[in-house]
Every structure is written in structure tokens, then in C-alpha cells.
mmCIF file of C-alpha atoms and ligand atoms in Angstrom:
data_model
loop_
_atom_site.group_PDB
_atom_site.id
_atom_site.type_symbol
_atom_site.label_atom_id
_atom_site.label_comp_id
_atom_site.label_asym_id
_atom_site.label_seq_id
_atom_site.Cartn_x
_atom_site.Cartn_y
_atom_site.Cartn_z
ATOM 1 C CA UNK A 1 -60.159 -46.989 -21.439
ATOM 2 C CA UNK A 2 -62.284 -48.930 -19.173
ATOM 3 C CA UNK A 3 -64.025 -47.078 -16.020
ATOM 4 C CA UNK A 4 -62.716 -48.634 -13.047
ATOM 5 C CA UNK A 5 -66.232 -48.474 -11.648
ATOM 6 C CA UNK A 6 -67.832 -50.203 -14.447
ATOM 7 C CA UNK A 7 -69.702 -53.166 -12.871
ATOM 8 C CA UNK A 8 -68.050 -55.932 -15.409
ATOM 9 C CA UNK A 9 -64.598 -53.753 -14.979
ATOM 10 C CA UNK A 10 -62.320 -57.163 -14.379
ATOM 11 C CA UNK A 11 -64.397 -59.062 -17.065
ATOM 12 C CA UNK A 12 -63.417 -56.340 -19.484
ATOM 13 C CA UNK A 13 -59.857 -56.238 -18.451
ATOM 14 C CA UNK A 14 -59.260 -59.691 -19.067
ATOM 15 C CA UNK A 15 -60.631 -59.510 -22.580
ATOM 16 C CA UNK A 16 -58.767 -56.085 -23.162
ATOM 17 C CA UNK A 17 -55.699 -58.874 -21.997
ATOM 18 C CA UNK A 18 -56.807 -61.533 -24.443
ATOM 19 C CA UNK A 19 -57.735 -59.028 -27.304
ATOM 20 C CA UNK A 20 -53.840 -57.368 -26.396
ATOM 21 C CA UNK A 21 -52.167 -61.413 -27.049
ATOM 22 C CA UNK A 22 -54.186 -61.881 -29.808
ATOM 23 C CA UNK A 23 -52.396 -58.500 -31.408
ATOM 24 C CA UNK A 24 -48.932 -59.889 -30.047
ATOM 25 C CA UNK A 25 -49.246 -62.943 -31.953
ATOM 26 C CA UNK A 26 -49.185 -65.451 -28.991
ATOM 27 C CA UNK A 27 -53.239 -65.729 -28.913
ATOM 28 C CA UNK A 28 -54.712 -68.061 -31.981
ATOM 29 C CA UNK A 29 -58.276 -66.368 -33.650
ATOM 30 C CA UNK A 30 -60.211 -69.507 -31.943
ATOM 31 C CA UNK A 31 -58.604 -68.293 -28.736
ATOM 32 C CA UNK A 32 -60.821 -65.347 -28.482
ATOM 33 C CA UNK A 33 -63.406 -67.414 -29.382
ATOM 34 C CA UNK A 34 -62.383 -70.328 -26.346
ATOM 35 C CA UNK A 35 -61.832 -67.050 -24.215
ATOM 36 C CA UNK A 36 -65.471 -66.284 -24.844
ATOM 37 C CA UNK A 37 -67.302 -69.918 -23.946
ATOM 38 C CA UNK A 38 -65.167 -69.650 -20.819
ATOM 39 C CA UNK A 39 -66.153 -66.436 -19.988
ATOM 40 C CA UNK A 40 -69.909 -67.519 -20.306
ATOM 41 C CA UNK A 41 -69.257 -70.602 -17.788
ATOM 42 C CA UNK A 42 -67.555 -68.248 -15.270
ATOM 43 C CA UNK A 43 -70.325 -65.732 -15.353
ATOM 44 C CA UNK A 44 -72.661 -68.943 -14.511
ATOM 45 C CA UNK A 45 -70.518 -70.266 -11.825
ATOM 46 C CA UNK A 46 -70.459 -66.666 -10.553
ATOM 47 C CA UNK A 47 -67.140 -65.758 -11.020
ATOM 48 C CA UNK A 48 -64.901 -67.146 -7.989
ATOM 49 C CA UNK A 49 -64.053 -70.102 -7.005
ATOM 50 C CA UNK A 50 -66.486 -72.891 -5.568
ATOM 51 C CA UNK A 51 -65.984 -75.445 -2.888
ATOM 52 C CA UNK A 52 -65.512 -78.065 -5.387
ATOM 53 C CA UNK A 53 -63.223 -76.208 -7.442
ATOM 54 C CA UNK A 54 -61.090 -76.204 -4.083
ATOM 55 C CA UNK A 55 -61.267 -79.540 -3.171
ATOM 56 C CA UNK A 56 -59.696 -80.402 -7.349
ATOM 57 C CA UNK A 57 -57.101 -77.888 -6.608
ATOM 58 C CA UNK A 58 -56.327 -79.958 -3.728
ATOM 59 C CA UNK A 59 -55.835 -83.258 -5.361
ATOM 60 C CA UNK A 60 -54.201 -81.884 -8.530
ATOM 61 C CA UNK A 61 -51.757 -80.309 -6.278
ATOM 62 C CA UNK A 62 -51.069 -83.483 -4.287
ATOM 63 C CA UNK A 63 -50.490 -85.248 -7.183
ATOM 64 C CA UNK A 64 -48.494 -82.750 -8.994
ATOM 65 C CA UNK A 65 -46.054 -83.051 -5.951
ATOM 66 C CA UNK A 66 -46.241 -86.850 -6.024
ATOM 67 C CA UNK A 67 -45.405 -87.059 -9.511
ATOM 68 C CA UNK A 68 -41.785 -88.001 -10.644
ATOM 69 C CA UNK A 69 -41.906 -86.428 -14.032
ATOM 70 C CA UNK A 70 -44.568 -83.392 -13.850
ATOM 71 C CA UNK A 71 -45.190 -81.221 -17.105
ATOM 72 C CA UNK A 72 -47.031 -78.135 -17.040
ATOM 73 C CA UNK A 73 -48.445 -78.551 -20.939
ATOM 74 C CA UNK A 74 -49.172 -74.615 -22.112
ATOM 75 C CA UNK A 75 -50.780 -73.015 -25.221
ATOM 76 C CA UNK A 76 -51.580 -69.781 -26.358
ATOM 77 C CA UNK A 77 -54.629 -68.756 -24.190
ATOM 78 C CA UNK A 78 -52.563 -69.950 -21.094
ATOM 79 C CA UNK A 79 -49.588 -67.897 -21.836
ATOM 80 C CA UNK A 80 -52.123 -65.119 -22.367
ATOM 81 C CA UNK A 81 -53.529 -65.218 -19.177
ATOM 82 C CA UNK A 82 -50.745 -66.347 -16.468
ATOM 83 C CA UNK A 83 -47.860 -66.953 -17.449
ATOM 84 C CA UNK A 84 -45.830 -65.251 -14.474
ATOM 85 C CA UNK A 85 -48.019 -67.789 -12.271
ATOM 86 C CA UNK A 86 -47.084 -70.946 -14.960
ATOM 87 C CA UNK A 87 -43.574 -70.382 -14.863
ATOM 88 C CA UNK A 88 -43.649 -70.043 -10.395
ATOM 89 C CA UNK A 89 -45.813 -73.403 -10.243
ATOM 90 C CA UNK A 90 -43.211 -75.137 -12.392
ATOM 91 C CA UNK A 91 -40.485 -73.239 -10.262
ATOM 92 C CA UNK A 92 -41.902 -74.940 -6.781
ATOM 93 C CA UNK A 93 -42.579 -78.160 -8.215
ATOM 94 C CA UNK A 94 -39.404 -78.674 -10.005
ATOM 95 C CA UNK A 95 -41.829 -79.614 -13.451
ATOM 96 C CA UNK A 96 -40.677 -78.832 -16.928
ATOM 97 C CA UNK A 97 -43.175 -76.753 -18.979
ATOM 98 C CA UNK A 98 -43.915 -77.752 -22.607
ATOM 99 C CA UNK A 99 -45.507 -75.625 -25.570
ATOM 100 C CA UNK A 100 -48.311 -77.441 -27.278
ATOM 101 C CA UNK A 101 -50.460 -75.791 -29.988
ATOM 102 C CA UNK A 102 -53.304 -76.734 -31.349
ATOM 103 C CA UNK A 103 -52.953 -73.950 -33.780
ATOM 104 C CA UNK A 104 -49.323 -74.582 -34.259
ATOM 105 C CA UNK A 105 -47.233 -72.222 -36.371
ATOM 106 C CA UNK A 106 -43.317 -72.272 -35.313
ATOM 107 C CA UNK A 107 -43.962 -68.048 -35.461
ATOM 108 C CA UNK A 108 -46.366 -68.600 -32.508
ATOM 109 C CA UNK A 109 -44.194 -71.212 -30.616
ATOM 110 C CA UNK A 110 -41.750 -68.473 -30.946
ATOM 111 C CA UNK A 111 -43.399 -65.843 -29.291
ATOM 112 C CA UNK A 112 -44.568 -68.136 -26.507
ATOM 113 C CA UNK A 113 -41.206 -69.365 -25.347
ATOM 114 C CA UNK A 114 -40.044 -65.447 -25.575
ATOM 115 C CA UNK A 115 -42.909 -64.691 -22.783
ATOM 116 C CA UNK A 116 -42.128 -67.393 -20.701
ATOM 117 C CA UNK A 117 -38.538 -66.689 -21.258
ATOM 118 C CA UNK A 118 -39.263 -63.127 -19.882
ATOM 119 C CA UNK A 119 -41.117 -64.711 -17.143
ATOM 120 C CA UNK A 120 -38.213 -66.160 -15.833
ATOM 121 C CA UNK A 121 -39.011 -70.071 -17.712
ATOM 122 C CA UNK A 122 -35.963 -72.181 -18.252
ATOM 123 C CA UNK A 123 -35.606 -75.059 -20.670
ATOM 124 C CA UNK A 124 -38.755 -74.613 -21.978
ATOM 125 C CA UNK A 125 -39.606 -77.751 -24.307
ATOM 126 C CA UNK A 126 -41.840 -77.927 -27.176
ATOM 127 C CA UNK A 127 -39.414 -75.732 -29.534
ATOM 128 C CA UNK A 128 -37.629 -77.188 -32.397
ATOM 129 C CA UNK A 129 -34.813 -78.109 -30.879
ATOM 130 C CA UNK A 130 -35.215 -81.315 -29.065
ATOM 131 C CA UNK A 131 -36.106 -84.876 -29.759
ATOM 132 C CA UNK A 132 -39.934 -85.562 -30.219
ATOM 133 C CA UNK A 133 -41.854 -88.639 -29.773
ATOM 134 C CA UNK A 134 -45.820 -89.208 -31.309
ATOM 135 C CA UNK A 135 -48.941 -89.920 -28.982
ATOM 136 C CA UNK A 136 -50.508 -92.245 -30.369
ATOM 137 C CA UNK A 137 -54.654 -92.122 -31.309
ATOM 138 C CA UNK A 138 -53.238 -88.061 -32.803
ATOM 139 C CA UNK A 139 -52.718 -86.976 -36.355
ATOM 140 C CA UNK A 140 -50.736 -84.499 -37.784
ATOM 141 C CA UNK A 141 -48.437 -81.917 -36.031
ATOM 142 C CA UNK A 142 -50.201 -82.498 -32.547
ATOM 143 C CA UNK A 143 -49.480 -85.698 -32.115
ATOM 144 C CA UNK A 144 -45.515 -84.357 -31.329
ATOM 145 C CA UNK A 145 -44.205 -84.135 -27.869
ATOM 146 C CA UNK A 146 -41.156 -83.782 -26.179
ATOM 147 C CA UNK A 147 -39.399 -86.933 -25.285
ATOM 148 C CA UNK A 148 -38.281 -85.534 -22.521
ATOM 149 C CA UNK A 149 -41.583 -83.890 -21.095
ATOM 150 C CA UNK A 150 -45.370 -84.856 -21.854
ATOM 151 C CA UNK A 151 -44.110 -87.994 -23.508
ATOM 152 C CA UNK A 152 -42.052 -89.492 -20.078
ATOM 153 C CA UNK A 153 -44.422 -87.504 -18.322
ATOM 154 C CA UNK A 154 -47.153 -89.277 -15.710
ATOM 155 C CA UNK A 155 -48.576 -86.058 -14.698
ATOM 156 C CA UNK A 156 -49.397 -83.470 -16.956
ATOM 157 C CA UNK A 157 -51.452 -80.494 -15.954
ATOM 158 C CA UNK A 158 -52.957 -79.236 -19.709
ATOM 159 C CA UNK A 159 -55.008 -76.491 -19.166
ATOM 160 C CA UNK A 160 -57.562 -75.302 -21.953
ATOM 161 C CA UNK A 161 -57.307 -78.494 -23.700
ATOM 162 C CA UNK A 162 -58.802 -79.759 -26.395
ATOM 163 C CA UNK A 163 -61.110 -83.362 -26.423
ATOM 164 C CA UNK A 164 -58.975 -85.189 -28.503
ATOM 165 C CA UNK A 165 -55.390 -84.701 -27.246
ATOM 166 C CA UNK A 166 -56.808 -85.006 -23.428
ATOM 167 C CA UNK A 167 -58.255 -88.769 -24.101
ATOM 168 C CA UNK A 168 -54.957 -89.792 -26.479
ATOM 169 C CA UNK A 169 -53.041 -88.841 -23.276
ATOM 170 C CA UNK A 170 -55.213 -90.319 -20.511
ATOM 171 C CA UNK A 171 -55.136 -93.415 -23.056
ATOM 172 C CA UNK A 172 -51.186 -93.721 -22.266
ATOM 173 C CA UNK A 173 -52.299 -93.939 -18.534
ATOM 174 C CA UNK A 174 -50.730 -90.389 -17.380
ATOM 175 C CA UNK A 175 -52.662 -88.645 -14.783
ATOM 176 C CA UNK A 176 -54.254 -85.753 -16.653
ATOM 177 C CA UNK A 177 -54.996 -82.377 -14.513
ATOM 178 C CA UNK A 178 -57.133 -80.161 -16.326
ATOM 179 C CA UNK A 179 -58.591 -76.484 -15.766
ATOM 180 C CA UNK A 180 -61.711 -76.040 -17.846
ATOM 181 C CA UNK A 181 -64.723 -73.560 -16.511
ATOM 182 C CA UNK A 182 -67.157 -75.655 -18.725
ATOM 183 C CA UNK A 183 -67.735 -78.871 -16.616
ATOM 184 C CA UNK A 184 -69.199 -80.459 -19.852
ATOM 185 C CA UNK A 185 -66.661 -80.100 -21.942
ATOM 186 C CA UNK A 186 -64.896 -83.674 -23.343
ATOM 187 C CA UNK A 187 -61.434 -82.775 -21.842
ATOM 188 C CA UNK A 188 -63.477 -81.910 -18.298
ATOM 189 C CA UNK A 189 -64.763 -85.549 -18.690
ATOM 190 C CA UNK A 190 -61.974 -87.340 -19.725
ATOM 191 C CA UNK A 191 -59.122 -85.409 -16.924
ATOM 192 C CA UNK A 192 -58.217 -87.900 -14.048
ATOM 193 C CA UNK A 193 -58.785 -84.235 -12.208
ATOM 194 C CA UNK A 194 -60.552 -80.994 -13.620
ATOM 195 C CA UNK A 195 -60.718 -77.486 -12.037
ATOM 196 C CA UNK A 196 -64.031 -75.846 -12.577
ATOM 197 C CA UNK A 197 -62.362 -72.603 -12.316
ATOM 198 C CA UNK A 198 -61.059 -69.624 -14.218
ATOM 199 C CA UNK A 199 -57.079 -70.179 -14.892
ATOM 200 C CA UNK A 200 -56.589 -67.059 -13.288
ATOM 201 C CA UNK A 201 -57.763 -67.939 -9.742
ATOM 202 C CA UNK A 202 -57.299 -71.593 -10.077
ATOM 203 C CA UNK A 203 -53.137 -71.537 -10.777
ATOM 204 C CA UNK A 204 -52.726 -68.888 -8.232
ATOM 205 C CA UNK A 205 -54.688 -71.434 -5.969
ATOM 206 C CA UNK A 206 -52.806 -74.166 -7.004
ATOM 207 C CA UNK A 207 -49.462 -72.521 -6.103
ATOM 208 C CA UNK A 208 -50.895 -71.724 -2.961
ATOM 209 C CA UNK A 209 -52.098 -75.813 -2.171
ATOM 210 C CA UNK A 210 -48.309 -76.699 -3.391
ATOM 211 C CA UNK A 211 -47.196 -74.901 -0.633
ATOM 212 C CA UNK A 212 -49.422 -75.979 2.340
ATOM 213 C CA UNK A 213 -49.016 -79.447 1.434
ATOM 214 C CA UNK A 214 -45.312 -79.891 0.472
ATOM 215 C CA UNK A 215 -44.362 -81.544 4.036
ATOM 216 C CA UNK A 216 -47.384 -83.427 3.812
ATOM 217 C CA UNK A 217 -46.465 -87.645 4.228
ATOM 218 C CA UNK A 218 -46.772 -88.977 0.994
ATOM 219 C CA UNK A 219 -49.686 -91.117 1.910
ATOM 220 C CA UNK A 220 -51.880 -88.648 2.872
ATOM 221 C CA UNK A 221 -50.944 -87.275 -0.523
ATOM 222 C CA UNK A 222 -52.026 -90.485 -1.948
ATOM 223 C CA UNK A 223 -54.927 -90.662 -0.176
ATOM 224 C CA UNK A 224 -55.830 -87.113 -1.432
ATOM 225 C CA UNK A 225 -55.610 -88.418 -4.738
ATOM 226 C CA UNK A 226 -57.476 -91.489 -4.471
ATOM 227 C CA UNK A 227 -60.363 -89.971 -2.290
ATOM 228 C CA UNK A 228 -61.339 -87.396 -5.414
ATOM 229 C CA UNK A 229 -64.012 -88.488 -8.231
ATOM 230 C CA UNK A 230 -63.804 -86.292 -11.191
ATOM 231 C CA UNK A 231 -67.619 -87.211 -12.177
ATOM 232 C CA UNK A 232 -68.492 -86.093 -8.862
ATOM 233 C CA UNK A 233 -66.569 -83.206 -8.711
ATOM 234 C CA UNK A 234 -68.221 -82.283 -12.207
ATOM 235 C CA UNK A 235 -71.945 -83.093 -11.451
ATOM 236 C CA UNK A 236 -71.185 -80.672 -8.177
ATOM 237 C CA UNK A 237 -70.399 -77.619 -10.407
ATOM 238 C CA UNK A 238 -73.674 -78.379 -12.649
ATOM 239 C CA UNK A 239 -75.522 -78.521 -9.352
ATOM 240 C CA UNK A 240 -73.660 -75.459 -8.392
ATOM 241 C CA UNK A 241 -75.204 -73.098 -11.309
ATOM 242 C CA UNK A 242 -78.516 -74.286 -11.449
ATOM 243 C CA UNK A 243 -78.540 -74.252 -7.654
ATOM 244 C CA UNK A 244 -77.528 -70.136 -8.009
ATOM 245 C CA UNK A 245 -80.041 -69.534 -11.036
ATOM 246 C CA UNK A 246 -82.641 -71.288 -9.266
ATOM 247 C CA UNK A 247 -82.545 -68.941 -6.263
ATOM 248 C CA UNK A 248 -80.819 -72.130 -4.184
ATOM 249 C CA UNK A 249 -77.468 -69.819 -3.523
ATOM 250 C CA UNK A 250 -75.296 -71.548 -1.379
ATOM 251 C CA UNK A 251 -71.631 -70.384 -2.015
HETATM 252 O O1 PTJ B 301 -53.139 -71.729 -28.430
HETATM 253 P P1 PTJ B 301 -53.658 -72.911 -29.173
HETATM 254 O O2 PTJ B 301 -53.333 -72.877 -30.635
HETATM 255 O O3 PTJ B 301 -53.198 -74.223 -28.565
HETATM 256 O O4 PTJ B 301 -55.267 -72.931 -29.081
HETATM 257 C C1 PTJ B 301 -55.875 -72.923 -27.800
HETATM 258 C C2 PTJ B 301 -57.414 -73.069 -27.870
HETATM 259 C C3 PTJ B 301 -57.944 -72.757 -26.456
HETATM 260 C C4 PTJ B 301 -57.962 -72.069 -28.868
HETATM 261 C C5 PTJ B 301 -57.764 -74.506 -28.313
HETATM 262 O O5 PTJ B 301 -57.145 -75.430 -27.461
HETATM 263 C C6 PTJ B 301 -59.259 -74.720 -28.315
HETATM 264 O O6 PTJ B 301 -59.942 -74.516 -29.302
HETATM 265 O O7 PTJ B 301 -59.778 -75.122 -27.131
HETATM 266 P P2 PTJ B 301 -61.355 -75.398 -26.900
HETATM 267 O O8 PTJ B 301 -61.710 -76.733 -27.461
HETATM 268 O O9 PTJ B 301 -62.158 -74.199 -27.262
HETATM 269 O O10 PTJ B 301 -61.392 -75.559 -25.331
HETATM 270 C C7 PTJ B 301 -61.032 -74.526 -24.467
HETATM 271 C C8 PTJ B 301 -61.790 -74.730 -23.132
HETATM 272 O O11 PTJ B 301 -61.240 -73.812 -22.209
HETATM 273 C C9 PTJ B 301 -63.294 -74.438 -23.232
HETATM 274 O O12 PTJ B 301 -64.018 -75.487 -22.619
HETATM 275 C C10 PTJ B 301 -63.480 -73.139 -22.424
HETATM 276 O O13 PTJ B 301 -64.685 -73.125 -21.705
HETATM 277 C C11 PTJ B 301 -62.292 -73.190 -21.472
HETATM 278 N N1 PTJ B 301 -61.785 -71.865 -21.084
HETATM 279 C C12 PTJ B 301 -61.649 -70.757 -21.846
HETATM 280 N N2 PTJ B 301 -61.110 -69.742 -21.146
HETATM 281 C C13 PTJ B 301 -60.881 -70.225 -19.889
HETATM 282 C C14 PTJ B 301 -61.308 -71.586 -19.846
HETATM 283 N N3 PTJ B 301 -61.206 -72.351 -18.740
HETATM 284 C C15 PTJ B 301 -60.638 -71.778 -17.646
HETATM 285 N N4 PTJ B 301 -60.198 -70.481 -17.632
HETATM 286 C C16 PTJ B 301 -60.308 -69.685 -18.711
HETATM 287 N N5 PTJ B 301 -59.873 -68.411 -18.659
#
């Protein structure tokens, strides 16, 4: 058991979490191992949320509401992590979530849908039982989607995503919202918007910016969106931990 006083007590919780999935059969091996890198960035970043980790939750969430066909793309680590919090964000913004593996057994897919099922998910796609479509520039059993979600899609928030599937899909023009902690990662790069954050503070973040700015005129919304640069956004978390290692803390 871990010591509530034990200075890296929520650290070691969340890995006790991910260690826990892993046993359940919803975590892949590598998804310790992506648990891991992340963890590294986080402890860099300092472990809560910057001001430009804010402002992306901001225009992810105005263009989440914006969007006419919004999919919430999940995998294993995701699942692992929040997938109360998934299945409420998709709740509020009417979005369909979809299951997509990079590690993809139909044993796995399986035990995903069951969690979200027990979180209160509905029509969860990215099972067997629907039509799929391929995205093109993939190979193999990741280039499937659902016809009816990431393939109709023009958002799709894919957290945790891998280089290769994030460019295929930005290369069939959908907005791509992303939550990576490591801003140099190729899927941080190649998202329309990326959250610098962990996916534990930034979905319960994003819930809340769904909420304050659901009323909001759709221009302003627009404007939101249009007024954000990913590259900038990016260079500001690099600044961000070398500013804090460098004794130039400003949170
Ligand atoms: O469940 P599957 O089969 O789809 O596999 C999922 C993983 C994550 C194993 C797979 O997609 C993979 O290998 O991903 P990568 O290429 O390791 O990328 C994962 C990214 O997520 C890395 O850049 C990590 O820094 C980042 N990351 C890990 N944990 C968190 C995170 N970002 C935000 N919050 C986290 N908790």
C-alpha cells in the first residue's frame, strides 16, 4: 500500500491505476511503457496544468462544440485513466466515442467497450459490428474506422496517439485535437490543437471549458479557433520547462 504522505503519493497511484488495467487486460505492454515517457514530461512541466495548456483546452473545446460530427477516438491507456470523464465529455457534446487500438486484439476491444459500457457509454463504435471504412496513407488493421464516426468525422479528439495515424487523419482535413504531455512528440506536431497536459487534468478541464462556453455565439467560437497556433502553443511548453529548470519559474 502506498503512504498517503509519501511525497510522489498521486504519481504512484496513477501507476498502481495503470499497472491495475494492464492486469485487467484493457492496458497494452507498450502502454506502461507510453504511461512512463508521459510521466517523465509531466514531472518536467511540473505536474499541473500551464497557461498554455489552458488556452488549447480552450480552443479544442470551442471547436469540439462547433463541430457537426465530433468523435472522441479512445485506446487502452485512455480508458485506463478516465474513462468516467470520456464518456461525460461525449455526454455534453452529443459526440460518439470510437475504440481505436494500436495494439488491436478483438479480446481488448472487448474489455474496453465493457468499461465504457459501465461508465454509462452508449453506442460505442469501433466493435465488430458496424460498417468500417480505411484511412488512407494506414496499413493493416489500423487503417479501419467506423463509417459512422472518425471516418464522417471533422473533429476528432485522439488522445495518446500515435505519429502515423494523427498525420493520415489531419491528411483527410479533419481537425485533430490531441492531448500529449510530450510537446515533441510527431502527433503533438501534426494536431490542428494539442494539450500539453496530463489526460487526467486536461479532460476534466475540457468538460469544464464545454460548459462555460456552450452559449457562446458561434463566431466567437470561431474566432477561438482561428486565433490558436499549435507551434506556438508547443514552443510555449518547451519554454515552460527550461524556464522552471533554469530557475526562471513563472507558473
Ligand atoms: O491501447 P493501444 O493499443 O491503442 O496503445 C496505446 C499506446 C499509448 C501504447 C500507443 O498509442 C503508443 O505507443 O503511443 P505512443 O507513441 O507511446 O504515444 C503516447 C504519447 O502519450 C506519448 O507522447 C506520451 O508522452 C503521452 N502520454 C502518456 N501518458 C500520458 C500522455 N499524455 C498525456 N497524459 C498521459 N497520462
Amino acid at each position: 500500500m502506498i503512504h498517503k504522505d509519501h511525497p510522489r503519493y498521486k504519481s504512484l497511484k496513477l501507476r498502481e491505476k495503470i499497472v491495475d488495467a494492464y492486469k485487467n487486460g484493457i492496458l497494452a505492454e507498450s502502454g506502461m511503457i507510453a504511461h512512463g515517457r508521459g510521466e517523465a514530461f509531466d514531472y518536467l512541466l511540473g505536474e499541473e496544468t500551464t497557461s498554455n495548456s489552458k488556452k488549447a483546452v480552450q480552443a479544442a473545446a470551442a471547436a469540439l462544440i462547433l463541430a457537426k460530427n465530433p468523435v472522441i477516438s479512445v485506446n487502452g491507456n485512455t480508458v485506463a485513466l478516465v474513462s468516467n470523464e470520456i464518456v461525460k465529455l461525449a455526454d455534453d457534446l452529443n459526440a460518439r466515442i470510437e475504440i481505436n487500438l494500436f495494439h488491436k486484439t478483438k479480446k481488448r476491444i472487448s474489455i474496453i467497450k465493457n468499461v465504457l459500457n459501465d461508465a454509462g457509454a452508449k453506442n460505442i463504435l469501433g466493435t465488430d459490428h458496424e460498417a468500417k471504412a480505411l484511412i488512407k496513407g494506414l496499413e493493416g488493421p489500423r487503417a479501419s474506422s467506423s463509417r459512422e464516426g472518425v471516418y464522417i468525422a471533422d473533429v476528432v479528439l485522439v488522445p495518446l496517439e500515435d505519429g502515423d495515424r494523427a498525420e493520415a487523419l489531419v491528411k483527410l482535413d479533419k481537425l485533430l485535437i490531441t492531448i500529449d504531455l510530450n510537446p515533441l512528440s510527431r502527433t503533438a506536431k501534426t494536431a490542428t490543437i494539442t494539450i500539453v497536459d496530463n489526460i487526467i487534468r486536461a479532460i476534466p478541464n475540457l468538460i469544464q471549458a464545454v460548459h462555460e462556453l456552450n452559449n457562446v455565439e458561434d463566431s466567437t467560437l470561431h474566432q477561438i479557433v482561428r486565433d490558436f497556433n499549435n507551434q506556438e502553443n508547443l514552443d510555449e511548453s518547451l519554454k515552460k520547462i527550461s524556464d522552471k529548470h533554469t530557475g526562471r519559474v513563472k507558473p
